[in-house]
mmCIF file of C-alpha atoms and ligand atoms in Angstrom:
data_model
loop_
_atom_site.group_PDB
_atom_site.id
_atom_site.type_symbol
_atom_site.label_atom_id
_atom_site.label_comp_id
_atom_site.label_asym_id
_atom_site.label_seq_id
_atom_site.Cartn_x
_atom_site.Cartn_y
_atom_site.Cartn_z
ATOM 1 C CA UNK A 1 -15.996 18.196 148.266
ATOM 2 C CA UNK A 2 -15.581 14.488 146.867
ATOM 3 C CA UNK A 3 -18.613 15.582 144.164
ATOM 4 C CA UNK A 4 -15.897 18.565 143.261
ATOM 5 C CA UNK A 5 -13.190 16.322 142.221
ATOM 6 C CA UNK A 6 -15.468 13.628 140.266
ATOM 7 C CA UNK A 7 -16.796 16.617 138.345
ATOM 8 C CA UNK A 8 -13.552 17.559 137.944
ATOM 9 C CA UNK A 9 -12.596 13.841 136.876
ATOM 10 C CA UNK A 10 -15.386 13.381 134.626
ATOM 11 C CA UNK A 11 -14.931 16.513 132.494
ATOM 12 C CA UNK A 12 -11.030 16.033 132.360
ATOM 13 C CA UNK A 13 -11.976 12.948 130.680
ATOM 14 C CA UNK A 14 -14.218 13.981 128.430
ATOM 15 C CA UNK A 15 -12.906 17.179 127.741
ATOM 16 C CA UNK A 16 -9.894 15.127 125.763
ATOM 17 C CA UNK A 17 -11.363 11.531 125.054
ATOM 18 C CA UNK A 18 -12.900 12.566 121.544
ATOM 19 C CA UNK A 19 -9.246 13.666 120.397
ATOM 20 C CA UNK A 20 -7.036 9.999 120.739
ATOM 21 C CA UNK A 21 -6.353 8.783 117.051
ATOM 22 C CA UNK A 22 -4.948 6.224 118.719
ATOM 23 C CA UNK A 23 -5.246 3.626 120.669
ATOM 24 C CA UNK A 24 -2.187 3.640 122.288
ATOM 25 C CA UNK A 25 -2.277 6.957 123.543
ATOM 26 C CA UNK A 26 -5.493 6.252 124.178
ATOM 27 C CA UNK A 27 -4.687 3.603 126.815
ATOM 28 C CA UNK A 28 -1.908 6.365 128.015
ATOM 29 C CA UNK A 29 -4.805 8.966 128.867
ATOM 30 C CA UNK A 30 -6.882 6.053 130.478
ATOM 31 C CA UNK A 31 -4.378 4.532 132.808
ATOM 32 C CA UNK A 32 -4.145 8.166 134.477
ATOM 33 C CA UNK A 33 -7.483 8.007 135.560
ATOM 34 C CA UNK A 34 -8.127 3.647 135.759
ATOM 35 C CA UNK A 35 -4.550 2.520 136.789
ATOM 36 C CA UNK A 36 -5.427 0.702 140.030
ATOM 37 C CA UNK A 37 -2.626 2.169 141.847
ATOM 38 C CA UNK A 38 -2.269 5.444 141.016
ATOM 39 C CA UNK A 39 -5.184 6.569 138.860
ATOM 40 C CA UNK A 40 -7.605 9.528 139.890
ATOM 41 C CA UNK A 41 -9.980 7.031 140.241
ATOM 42 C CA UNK A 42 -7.975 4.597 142.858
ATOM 43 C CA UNK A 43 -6.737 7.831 144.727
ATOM 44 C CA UNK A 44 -10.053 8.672 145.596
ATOM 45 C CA UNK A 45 -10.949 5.489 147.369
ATOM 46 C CA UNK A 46 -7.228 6.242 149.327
ATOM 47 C CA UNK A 47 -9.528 9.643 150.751
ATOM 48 C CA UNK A 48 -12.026 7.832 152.430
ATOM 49 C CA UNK A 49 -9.907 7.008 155.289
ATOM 50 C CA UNK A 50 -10.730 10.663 156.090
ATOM 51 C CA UNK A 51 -14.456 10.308 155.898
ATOM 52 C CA UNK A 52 -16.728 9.697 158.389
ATOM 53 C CA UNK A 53 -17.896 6.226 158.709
ATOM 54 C CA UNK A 54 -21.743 6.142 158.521
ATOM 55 C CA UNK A 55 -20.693 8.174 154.825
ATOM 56 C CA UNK A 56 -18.394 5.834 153.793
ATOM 57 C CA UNK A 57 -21.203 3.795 151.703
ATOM 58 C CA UNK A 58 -22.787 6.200 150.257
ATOM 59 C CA UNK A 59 -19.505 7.542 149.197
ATOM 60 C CA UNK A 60 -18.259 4.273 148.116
ATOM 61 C CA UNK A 61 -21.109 3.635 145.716
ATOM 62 C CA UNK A 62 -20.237 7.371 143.889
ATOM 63 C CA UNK A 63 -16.816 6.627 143.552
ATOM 64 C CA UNK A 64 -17.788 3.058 142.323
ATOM 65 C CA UNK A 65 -20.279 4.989 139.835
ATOM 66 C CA UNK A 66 -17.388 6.853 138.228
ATOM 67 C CA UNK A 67 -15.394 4.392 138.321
ATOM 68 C CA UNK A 68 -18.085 2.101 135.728
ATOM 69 C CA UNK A 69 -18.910 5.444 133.722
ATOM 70 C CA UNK A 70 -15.195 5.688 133.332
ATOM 71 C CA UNK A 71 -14.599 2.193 132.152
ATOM 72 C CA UNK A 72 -17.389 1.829 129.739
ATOM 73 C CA UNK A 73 -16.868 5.330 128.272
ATOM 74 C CA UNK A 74 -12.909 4.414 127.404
ATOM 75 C CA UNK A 75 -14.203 0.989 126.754
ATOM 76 C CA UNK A 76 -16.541 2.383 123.795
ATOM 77 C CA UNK A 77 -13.967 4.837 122.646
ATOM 78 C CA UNK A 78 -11.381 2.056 122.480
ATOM 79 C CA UNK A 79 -13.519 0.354 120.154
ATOM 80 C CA UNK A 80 -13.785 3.565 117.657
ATOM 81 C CA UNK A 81 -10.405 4.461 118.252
ATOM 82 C CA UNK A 82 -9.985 0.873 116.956
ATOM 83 C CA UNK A 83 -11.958 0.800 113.985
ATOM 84 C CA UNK A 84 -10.539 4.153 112.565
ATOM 85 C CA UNK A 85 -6.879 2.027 113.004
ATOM 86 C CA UNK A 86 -8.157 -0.934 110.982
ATOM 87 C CA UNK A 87 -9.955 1.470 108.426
ATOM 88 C CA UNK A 88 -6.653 2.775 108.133
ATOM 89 C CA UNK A 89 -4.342 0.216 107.588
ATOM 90 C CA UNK A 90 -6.604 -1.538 105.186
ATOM 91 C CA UNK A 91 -6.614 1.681 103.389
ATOM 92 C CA UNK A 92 -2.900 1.857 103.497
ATOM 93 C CA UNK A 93 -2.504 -2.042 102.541
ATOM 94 C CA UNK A 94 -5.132 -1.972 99.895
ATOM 95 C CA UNK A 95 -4.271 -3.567 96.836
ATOM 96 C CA UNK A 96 -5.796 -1.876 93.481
ATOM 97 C CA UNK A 97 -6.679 -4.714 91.116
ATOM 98 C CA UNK A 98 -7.915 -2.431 88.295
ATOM 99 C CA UNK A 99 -4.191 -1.290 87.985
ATOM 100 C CA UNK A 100 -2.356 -1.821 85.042
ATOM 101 C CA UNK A 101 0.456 -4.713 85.625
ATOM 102 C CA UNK A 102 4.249 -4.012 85.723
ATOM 103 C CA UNK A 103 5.577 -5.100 82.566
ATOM 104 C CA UNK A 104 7.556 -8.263 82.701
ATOM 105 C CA UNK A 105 9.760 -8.213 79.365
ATOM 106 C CA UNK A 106 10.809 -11.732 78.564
ATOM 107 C CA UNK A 107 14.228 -11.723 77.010
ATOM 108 C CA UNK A 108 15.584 -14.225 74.559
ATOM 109 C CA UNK A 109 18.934 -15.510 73.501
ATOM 110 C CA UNK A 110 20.972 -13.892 71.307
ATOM 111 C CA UNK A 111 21.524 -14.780 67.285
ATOM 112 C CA UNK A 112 25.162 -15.341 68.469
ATOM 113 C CA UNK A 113 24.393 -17.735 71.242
ATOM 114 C CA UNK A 114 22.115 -19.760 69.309
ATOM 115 C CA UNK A 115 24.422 -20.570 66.833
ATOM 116 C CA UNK A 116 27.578 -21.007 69.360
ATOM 117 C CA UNK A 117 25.414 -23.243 70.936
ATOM 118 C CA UNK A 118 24.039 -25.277 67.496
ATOM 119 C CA UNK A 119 27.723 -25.322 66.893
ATOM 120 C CA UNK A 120 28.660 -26.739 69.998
ATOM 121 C CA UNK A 121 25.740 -29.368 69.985
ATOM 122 C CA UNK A 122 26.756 -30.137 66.482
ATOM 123 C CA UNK A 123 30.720 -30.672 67.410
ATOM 124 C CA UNK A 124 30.524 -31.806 70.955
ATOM 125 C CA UNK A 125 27.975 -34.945 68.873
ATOM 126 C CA UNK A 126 31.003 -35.991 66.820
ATOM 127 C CA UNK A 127 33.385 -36.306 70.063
ATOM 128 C CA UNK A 128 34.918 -32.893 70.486
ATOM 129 C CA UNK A 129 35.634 -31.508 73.758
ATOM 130 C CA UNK A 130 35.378 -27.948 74.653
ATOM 131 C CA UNK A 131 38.685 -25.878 75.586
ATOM 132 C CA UNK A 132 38.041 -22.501 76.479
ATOM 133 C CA UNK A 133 41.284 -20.000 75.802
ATOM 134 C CA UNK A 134 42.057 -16.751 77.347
ATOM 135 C CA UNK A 135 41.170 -13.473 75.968
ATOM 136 C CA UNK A 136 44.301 -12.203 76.498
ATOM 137 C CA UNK A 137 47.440 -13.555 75.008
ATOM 138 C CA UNK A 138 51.274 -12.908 74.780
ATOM 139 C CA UNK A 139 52.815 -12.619 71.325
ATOM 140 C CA UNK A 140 54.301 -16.429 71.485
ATOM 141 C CA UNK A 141 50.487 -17.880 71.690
ATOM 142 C CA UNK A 142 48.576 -15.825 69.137
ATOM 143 C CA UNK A 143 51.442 -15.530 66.455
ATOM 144 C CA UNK A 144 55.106 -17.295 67.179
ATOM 145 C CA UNK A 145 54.092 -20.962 67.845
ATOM 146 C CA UNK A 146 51.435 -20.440 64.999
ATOM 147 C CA UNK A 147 54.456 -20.509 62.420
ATOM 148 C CA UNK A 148 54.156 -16.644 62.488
ATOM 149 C CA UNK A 149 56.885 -14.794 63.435
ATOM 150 C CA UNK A 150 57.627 -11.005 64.055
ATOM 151 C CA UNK A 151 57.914 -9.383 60.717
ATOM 152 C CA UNK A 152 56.332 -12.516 59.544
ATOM 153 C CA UNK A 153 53.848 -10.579 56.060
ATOM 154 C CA UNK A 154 51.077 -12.455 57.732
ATOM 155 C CA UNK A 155 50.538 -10.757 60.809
ATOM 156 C CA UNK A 156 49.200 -7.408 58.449
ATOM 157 C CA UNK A 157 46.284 -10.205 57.796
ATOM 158 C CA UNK A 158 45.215 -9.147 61.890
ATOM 159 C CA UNK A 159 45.556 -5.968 62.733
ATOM 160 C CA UNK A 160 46.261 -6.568 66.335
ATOM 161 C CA UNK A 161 45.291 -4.751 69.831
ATOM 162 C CA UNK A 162 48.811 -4.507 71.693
ATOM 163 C CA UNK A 163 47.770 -4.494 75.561
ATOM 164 C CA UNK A 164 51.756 -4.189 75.753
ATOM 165 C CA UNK A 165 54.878 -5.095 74.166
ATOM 166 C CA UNK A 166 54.394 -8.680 74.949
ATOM 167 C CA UNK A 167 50.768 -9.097 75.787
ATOM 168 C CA UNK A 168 47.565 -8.748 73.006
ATOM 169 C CA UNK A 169 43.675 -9.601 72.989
ATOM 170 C CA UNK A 170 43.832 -12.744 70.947
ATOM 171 C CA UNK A 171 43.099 -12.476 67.049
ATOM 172 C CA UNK A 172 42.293 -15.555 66.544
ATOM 173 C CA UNK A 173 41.167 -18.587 68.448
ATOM 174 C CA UNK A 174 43.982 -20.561 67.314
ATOM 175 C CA UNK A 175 45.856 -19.524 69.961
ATOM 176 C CA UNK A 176 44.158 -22.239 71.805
ATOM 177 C CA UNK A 177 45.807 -24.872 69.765
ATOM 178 C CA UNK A 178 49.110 -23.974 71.306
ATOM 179 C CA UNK A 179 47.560 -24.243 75.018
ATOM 180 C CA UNK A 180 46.115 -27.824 74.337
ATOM 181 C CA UNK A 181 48.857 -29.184 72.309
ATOM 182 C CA UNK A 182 51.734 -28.368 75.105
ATOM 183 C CA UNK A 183 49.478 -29.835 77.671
ATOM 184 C CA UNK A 184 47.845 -32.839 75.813
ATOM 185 C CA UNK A 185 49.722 -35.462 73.680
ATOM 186 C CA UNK A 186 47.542 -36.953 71.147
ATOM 187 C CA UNK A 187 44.778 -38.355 70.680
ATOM 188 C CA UNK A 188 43.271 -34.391 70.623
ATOM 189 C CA UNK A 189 39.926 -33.551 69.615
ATOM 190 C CA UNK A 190 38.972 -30.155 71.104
ATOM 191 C CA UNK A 191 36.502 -26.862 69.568
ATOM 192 C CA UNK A 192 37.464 -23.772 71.297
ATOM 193 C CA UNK A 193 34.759 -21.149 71.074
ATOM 194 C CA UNK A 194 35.489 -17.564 72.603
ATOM 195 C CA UNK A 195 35.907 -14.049 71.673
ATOM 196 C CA UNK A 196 38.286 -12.606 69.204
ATOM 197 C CA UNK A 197 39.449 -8.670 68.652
ATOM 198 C CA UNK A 198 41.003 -7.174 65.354
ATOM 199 C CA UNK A 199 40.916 -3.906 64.635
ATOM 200 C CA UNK A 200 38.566 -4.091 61.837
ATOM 201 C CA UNK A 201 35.340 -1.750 61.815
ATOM 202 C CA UNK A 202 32.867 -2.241 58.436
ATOM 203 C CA UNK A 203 29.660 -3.551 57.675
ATOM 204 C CA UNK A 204 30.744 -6.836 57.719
ATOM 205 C CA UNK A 205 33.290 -6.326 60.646
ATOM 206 C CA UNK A 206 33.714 -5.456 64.275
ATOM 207 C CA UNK A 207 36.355 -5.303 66.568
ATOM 208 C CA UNK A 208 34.931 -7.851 69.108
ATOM 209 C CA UNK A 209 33.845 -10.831 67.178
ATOM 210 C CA UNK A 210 33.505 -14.505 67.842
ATOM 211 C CA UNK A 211 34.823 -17.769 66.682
ATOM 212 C CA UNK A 212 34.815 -21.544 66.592
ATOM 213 C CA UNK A 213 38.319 -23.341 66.583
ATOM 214 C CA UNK A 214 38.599 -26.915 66.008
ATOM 215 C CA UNK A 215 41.204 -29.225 66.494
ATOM 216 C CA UNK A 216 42.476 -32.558 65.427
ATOM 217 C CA UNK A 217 45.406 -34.625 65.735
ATOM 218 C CA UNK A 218 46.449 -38.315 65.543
ATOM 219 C CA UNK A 219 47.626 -40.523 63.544
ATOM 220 C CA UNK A 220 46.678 -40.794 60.273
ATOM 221 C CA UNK A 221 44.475 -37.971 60.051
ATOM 222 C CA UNK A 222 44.295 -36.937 56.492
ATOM 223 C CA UNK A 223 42.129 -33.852 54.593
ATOM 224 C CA UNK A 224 40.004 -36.771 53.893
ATOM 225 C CA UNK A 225 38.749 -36.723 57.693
ATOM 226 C CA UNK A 226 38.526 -32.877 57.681
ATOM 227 C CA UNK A 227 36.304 -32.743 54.103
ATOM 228 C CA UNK A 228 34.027 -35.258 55.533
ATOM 229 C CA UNK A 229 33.552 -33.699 58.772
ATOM 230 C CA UNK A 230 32.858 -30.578 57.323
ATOM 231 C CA UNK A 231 29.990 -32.432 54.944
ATOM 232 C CA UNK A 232 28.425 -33.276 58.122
ATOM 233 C CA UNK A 233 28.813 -30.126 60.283
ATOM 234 C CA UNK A 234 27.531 -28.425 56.949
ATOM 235 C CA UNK A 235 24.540 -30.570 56.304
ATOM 236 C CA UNK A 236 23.631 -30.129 60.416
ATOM 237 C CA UNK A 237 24.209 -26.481 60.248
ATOM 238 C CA UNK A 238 22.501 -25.228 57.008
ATOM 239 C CA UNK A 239 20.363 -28.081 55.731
ATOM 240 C CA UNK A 240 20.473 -31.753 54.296
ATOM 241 C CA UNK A 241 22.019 -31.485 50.783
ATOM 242 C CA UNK A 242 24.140 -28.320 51.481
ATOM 243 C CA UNK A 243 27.947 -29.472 49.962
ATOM 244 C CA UNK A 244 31.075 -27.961 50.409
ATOM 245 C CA UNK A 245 34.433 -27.814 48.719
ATOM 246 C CA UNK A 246 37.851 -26.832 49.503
ATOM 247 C CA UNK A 247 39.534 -23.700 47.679
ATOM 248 C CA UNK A 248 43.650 -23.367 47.907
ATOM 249 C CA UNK A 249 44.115 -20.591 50.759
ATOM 250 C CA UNK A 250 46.722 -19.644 53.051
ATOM 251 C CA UNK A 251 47.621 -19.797 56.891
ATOM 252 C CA UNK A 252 50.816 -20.017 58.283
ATOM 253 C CA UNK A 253 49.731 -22.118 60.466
ATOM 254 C CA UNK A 254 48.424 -25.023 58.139
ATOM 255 C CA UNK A 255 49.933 -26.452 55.045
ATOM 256 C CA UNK A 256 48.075 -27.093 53.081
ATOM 257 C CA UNK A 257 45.378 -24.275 53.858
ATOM 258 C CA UNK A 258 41.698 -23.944 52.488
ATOM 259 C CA UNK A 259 38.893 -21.637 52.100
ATOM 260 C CA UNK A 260 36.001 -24.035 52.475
ATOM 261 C CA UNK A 261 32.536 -23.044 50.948
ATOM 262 C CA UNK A 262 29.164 -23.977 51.357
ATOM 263 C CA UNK A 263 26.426 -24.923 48.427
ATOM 264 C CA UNK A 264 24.102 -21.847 48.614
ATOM 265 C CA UNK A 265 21.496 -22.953 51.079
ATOM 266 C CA UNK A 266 18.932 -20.034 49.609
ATOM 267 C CA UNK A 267 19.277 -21.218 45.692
ATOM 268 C CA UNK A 268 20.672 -24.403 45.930
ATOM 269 C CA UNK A 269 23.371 -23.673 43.965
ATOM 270 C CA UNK A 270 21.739 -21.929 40.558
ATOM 271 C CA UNK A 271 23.037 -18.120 41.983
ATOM 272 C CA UNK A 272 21.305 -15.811 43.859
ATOM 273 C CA UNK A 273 22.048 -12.603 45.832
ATOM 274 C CA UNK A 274 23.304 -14.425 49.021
ATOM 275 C CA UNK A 275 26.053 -15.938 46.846
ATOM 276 C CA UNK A 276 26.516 -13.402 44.728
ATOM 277 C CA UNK A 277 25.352 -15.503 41.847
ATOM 278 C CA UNK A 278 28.201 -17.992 42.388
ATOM 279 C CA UNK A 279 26.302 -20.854 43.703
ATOM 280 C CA UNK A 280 28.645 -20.752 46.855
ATOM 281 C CA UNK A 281 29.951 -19.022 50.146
ATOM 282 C CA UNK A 282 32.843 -19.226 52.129
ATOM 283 C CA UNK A 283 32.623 -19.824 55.674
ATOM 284 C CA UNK A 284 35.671 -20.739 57.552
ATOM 285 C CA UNK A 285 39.228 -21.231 57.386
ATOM 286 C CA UNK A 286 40.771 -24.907 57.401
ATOM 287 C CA UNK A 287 43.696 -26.459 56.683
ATOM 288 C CA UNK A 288 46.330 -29.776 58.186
ATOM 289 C CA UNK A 289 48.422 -28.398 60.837
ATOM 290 C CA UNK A 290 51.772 -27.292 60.263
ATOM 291 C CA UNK A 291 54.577 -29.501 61.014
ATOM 292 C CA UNK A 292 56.151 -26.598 62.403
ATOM 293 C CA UNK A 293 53.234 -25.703 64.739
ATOM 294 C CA UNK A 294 53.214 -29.481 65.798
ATOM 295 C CA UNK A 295 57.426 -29.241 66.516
ATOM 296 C CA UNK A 296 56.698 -26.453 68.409
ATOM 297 C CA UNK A 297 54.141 -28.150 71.137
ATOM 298 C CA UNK A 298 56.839 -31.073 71.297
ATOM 299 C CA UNK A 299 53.958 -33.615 69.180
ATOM 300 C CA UNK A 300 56.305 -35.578 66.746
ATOM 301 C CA UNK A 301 55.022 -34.512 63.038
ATOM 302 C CA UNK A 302 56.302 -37.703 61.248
ATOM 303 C CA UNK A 303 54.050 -39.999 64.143
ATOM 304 C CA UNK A 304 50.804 -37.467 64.323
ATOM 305 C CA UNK A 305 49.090 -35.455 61.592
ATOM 306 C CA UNK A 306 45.849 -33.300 61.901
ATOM 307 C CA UNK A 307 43.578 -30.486 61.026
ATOM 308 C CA UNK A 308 41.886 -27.623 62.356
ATOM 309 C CA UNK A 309 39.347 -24.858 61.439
ATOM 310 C CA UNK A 310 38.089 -21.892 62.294
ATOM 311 C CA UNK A 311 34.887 -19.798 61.876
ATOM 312 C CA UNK A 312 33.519 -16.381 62.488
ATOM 313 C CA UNK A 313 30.112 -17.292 64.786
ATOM 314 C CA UNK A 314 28.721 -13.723 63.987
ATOM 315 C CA UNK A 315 29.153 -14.934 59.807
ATOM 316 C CA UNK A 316 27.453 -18.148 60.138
ATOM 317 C CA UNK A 317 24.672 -15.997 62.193
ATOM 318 C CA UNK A 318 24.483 -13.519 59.854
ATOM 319 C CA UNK A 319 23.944 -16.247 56.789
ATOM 320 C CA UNK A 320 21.497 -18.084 58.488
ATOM 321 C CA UNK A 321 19.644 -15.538 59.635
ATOM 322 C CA UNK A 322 19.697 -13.046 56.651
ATOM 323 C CA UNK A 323 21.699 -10.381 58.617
ATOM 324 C CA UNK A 324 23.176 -7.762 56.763
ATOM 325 C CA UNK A 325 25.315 -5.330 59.286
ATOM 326 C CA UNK A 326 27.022 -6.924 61.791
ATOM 327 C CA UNK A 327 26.593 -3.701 64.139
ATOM 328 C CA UNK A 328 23.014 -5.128 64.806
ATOM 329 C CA UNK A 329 24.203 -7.900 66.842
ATOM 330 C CA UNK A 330 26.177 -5.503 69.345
ATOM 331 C CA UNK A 331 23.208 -3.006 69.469
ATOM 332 C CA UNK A 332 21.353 -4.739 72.825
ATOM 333 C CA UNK A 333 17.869 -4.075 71.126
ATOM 334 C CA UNK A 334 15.982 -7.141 72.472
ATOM 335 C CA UNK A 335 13.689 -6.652 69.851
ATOM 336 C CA UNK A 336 16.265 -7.842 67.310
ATOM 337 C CA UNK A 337 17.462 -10.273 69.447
ATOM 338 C CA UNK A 338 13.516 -11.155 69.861
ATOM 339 C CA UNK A 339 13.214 -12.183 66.099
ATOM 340 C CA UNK A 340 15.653 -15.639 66.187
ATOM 341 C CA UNK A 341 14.753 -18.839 67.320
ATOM 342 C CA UNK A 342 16.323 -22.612 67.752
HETATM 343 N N1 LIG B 1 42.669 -18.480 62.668
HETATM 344 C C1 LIG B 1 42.196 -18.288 61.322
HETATM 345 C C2 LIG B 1 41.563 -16.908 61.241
HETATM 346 O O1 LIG B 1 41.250 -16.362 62.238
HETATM 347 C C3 LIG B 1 41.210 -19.335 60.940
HETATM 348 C C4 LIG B 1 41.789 -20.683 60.874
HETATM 349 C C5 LIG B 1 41.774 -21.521 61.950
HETATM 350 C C6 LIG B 1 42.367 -21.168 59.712
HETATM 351 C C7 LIG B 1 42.327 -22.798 61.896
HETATM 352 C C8 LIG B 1 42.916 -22.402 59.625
HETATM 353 C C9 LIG B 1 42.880 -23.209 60.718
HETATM 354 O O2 LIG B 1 41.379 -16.387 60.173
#
């Protein structure tokens, strides 16, 4: 009877002890037959109350025989079982080190930011402190307190993006000027570099461009200090022995205004196709600040007197670097951007 059921026990095992792929359910299967309370194995001592006691022994010793079978047959699966897990997960964690390498592409500053930041190493050396305007302006900032009043002929020189009938993206930087001079009395020695919008669209131009204001004012200042700054700035800029000299222009908001060029810094001068043959190229706008535009930020024209400038960052970039379209700077391609350095 008892040889019945551990027949019974034995080939329920190992009808199903090849089939675990894991040991987890392994250990399930197992603890149905080796669980010391309730396995098969445990029940069967529970039966010998019922046997006679001169068998008991014998019995005992069967039971005890299955009982070791059992244990080192799950035993020695376990450690298969086992094996095909670890066989497995190295498998799944292996790590192919004949495989080509994600690219990793490294990026590099743009023409524009190199020379905003040359600019403001070059500016921020001779004592100027960065203001940084707002993009958007109201009609008062960007054109009124600059001397230019509605209808004002000068206001066709910037054809402007109306965000309403009051607000605008700035033209110019020189809104700035405005901002600084109602909130700081003189002494005042700021550059304001930011973005700019006109709508203007040629090879040359592009509705989102940036510049480089500068401002000074105090007393005394005369176009003496502007012409000699702008010999240094020059000379740090595009070379040692690049000159510049001021042409009669016009702002409204400087009197008197200038065009200021640059010795050609390709021909030194003689004429070449970066100048046109003229031996020089214009580069910013400059001029003393209108009284008016002084009167207007409450500064006291007859006590303070000063200048201030502004550039096109993407122009300077494009001389220096030999650029010829402007559209190539707002393209993204890093591998334009690649081709600049310091
Ligand atoms: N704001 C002028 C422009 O955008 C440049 C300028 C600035 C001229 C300061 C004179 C003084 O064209």
């Amino acid at each position: 009877m008892i040889e019945n059921t551990i027949q019974k026990i034995r080939s329920e095992i190992e009808d199903r002890i090849e089939s675990f792929d894991s040991s987890k359910s392994l250990y399930e299967f197992r603890k149905d037959f080796l669980d010391n309370k309730d396995g098969k194995i445990a029940q069967l001592m529970k039966n010998m109350r019922d046997v006679p006691k001169e068998e008991r022994p014998a019995m005992g010793k069967v039971i005890n025989e299955v009982k070791q079978w059992a244990i080192a047959r799950f035993d020695e699966m376990d450690k298969r079982v086992k094996a095909i897990e670890l066989e497995k997960k190295n498998k799944a964690e292996a790590v192919d080190v004949t495989m080509p390498a994600e690219k990793n592409e490294i990026g590099a500053l743009h023409p524009d930011t190199l020379i905003e930041n040359e600019l403001i190493d070059i500016f921020t050396g001779m004592g100027f402190e960065i203001y940084e305007g707002r993009e958007i302006e109201n009609d008062y900032y960007n054109f009124t307190a600059l001397n230019t009043p509605k209808d004002h002929p000068a206001r066709d020189m910037q054809d402007t993006f109306y965000v309403s009938d009051e607000f605008l993206l700035r033209t110019q930087t020189s809104a700035g000027q405005i901002h600084v001079m109602e909130n700081k009395k003189p002494p005042i020695k700021i550059l304001s570099p930011g973005k700019v919008f006109r709508s203007d669209d040629d090879a040359t131009h592009s509705p989102m461009f940036s510049q480089m204001e500068g401002l000074v004012v105090d007393e005394g200042i005369s176009v003496c200090d502007l012409q000699g700054m702008l010999n240094t700035f020059s000379e740090r800029i595009f070379g040692e022995g690049v000159k510049t000299r001021l042409r009669p222009s016009y702002f409204p908001f400087t009197e008197p205004s200038v065009e200021v060029d640059v010795s050609c810094f390709e021909c030194g001068g003689k004429g070449c196709k970066l100048c046109k043959g003229t031996g020089w190229i214009e580069v910013l706008g400059a001029g003393m600040v209108n009284r008016h535009v002084l009167e207007n930020c409450g500064i006291d024209p007859d006590k303070y007197t000063g200048f201030a400038f502004g550039m096109g960052v993407e122009r300077i970039a494009m001389l220096k670097y030999g650029i010829n379209n402007i559209k190539t700077l707002f393209e993204s391609d890093t591998r334009f951007a690649k081709q600049f350095k310091d």
